[in-house]
């Protein structure tokens, strides 16, 4: 149902983890995801902990799904002195090529406990259907 678009993306993610670099809008970090089919929906779940819902951007152009999120610093103020900062900040992004068998017009998005879940219905034309054969001249009728 999906295709990885950049084989070097995982190598970039590992390099960023080791070097402690943060993502930018021009070179975002990769966000982890799971993808699976559940009934008549294709489900993609992205880990974006610590990101507010208004800092998440979801776009679909043709069959390319793009999810971008930005984790901003939460501690602000003149009297704050940071002692330890291990949580990555910056921009995270993931692009997924969706199959033609998915209904990209009816994607539903939920965000709960740091997980963005997208549910994409399987298109009606991609669902299995029964084909019946009539006895009058071999004409076939499709029932769905």
Coordinates of C-alpha atoms in Angstrom, one line a residue:
X1 CA 0.0 0.0 0.0
X2 CA 3.0 2.4 0.4
X3 CA 6.4 2.8 -1.0
X4 CA 9.5 4.2 0.7
X5 CA 10.6 7.2 -1.3
X6 CA 14.2 7.7 -0.1
X7 CA 16.4 4.7 0.7
X8 CA 19.0 6.9 2.4
X9 CA 16.4 8.5 4.8
X10 CA 17.1 5.9 7.5
X11 CA 20.9 6.5 7.3
X12 CA 20.2 10.2 7.7
X13 CA 18.1 9.5 10.8
X14 CA 20.8 7.4 12.4
X15 CA 23.5 10.1 11.6
X16 CA 21.3 12.8 13.2
X17 CA 20.8 10.7 16.3
X18 CA 24.5 10.0 16.7
X19 CA 25.5 13.6 16.1
X20 CA 22.6 15.2 18.0
X21 CA 21.6 17.5 15.2
X22 CA 18.1 18.9 15.0
X23 CA 15.9 19.1 11.9
X24 CA 15.1 22.2 10.0
X25 CA 12.4 23.0 7.4
X26 CA 14.9 22.5 4.6
X27 CA 16.4 19.3 6.1
X28 CA 13.9 17.8 8.6
X29 CA 14.6 14.8 10.8
X30 CA 12.6 11.6 10.2
X31 CA 9.7 10.6 12.4
X32 CA 9.1 7.0 13.2
X33 CA 5.9 5.4 11.8
X34 CA 3.9 2.2 11.7
X35 CA 1.6 1.3 8.8
X36 CA -1.0 -1.5 8.6
X37 CA -4.4 -2.5 7.2
X38 CA -7.4 -2.7 9.6
X39 CA -10.6 -3.8 8.0
X40 CA -11.4 -1.4 5.2
X41 CA -8.9 1.2 6.4
X42 CA -5.2 1.7 5.9
X43 CA -3.7 3.1 9.1
X44 CA -0.5 5.0 9.4
X45 CA 0.7 6.1 12.9
X46 CA 3.4 8.6 13.4
X47 CA 5.3 9.2 16.7
X48 CA 5.4 12.9 17.4
X49 CA 5.6 13.2 21.2
X50 CA 5.8 16.7 22.7
X51 CA 4.4 18.3 19.5
X52 CA 1.2 20.4 19.8
X53 CA -1.5 19.6 17.2
X54 CA -1.2 23.1 15.7
X55 CA 2.4 22.4 14.9
X56 CA 1.6 19.4 12.6
X57 CA 1.0 19.9 8.9
X58 CA -0.5 17.1 6.7
X59 CA -0.7 17.4 2.9
X60 CA -1.7 15.1 0.1
X61 CA -0.7 15.9 -3.4
X62 CA -1.7 13.3 -5.9
X63 CA -0.7 10.1 -4.0
X64 CA 2.2 11.7 -2.0
X65 CA 1.4 12.1 1.7
X66 CA 3.6 14.5 3.6
X67 CA 3.5 14.9 7.3
X68 CA 5.6 17.7 9.0
X69 CA 5.8 18.5 12.6
X70 CA 7.8 20.9 14.7
X71 CA 8.8 20.4 18.3
X72 CA 9.5 23.8 19.9
X73 CA 11.2 24.5 23.1
X74 CA 8.8 24.3 26.0
X75 CA 10.9 26.0 28.6
X76 CA 11.1 29.8 28.1
X77 CA 12.0 32.7 30.3
X78 CA 14.8 34.9 31.3
X79 CA 15.3 33.2 34.7
X80 CA 15.4 29.6 33.3
X81 CA 18.8 27.9 33.1
X82 CA 18.7 24.6 31.1
X83 CA 20.6 21.8 33.0
X84 CA 19.9 19.0 30.6
X85 CA 18.3 18.9 27.1
X86 CA 18.1 15.4 25.5
X87 CA 14.8 15.6 23.7
X88 CA 15.3 16.6 20.1
X89 CA 13.8 19.9 18.9
X90 CA 13.2 21.1 15.4
X91 CA 11.3 19.8 12.4
X92 CA 10.4 16.2 11.7
X93 CA 9.0 15.0 8.4
X94 CA 7.9 11.9 6.6
X95 CA 6.7 11.4 3.0
X96 CA 4.8 8.3 2.0
X97 CA 3.7 7.3 -1.5
X98 CA 0.2 6.0 -1.3
X99 CA -1.3 3.4 -3.6
X100 CA -4.0 4.3 -6.1
X101 CA -6.3 1.9 -4.3
X102 CA -6.6 4.3 -1.3
X103 CA -9.3 7.0 -1.1
X104 CA -7.1 10.1 -0.3
X105 CA -10.2 12.3 -0.4
X106 CA -11.5 10.9 2.9
X107 CA -8.4 10.7 5.2
X108 CA -9.2 11.1 8.9
X109 CA -6.5 12.3 11.3
X110 CA -6.5 11.9 15.1
X111 CA -3.8 13.0 17.6
X112 CA -3.6 11.4 21.0
X113 CA -0.8 10.9 23.5
X114 CA 1.9 12.0 21.1
X115 CA 0.7 9.7 18.2
X116 CA -0.7 11.1 15.0
X117 CA -3.0 8.4 13.5
X118 CA -4.2 8.7 9.9
X119 CA -7.0 6.4 8.6
X120 CA -7.2 6.1 4.9
X121 CA -10.2 4.2 3.5
X122 CA -9.6 1.5 0.8
X123 CA -11.3 2.8 -2.4
X124 CA -14.4 1.0 -3.4
X125 CA -12.9 0.1 -6.8
X126 CA -10.1 -1.8 -4.9
X127 CA -12.4 -3.9 -2.8
X128 CA -13.1 -7.5 -3.8
X129 CA -16.4 -8.0 -5.7
X130 CA -18.3 -10.9 -7.0
X131 CA -18.7 -11.4 -10.7
X132 CA -21.7 -13.5 -11.7
X133 CA -22.2 -15.2 -15.1
X134 CA -25.6 -15.1 -16.7
X135 CA -26.8 -17.9 -18.9
X136 CA -28.1 -15.7 -21.8
X137 CA -25.2 -15.6 -24.3
X138 CA -22.4 -15.6 -21.8
X139 CA -22.9 -12.0 -20.7
X140 CA -21.2 -11.2 -17.4
X141 CA -22.7 -8.9 -14.7
X142 CA -20.7 -7.4 -11.9
X143 CA -22.3 -7.1 -8.5
X144 CA -20.6 -5.2 -5.8

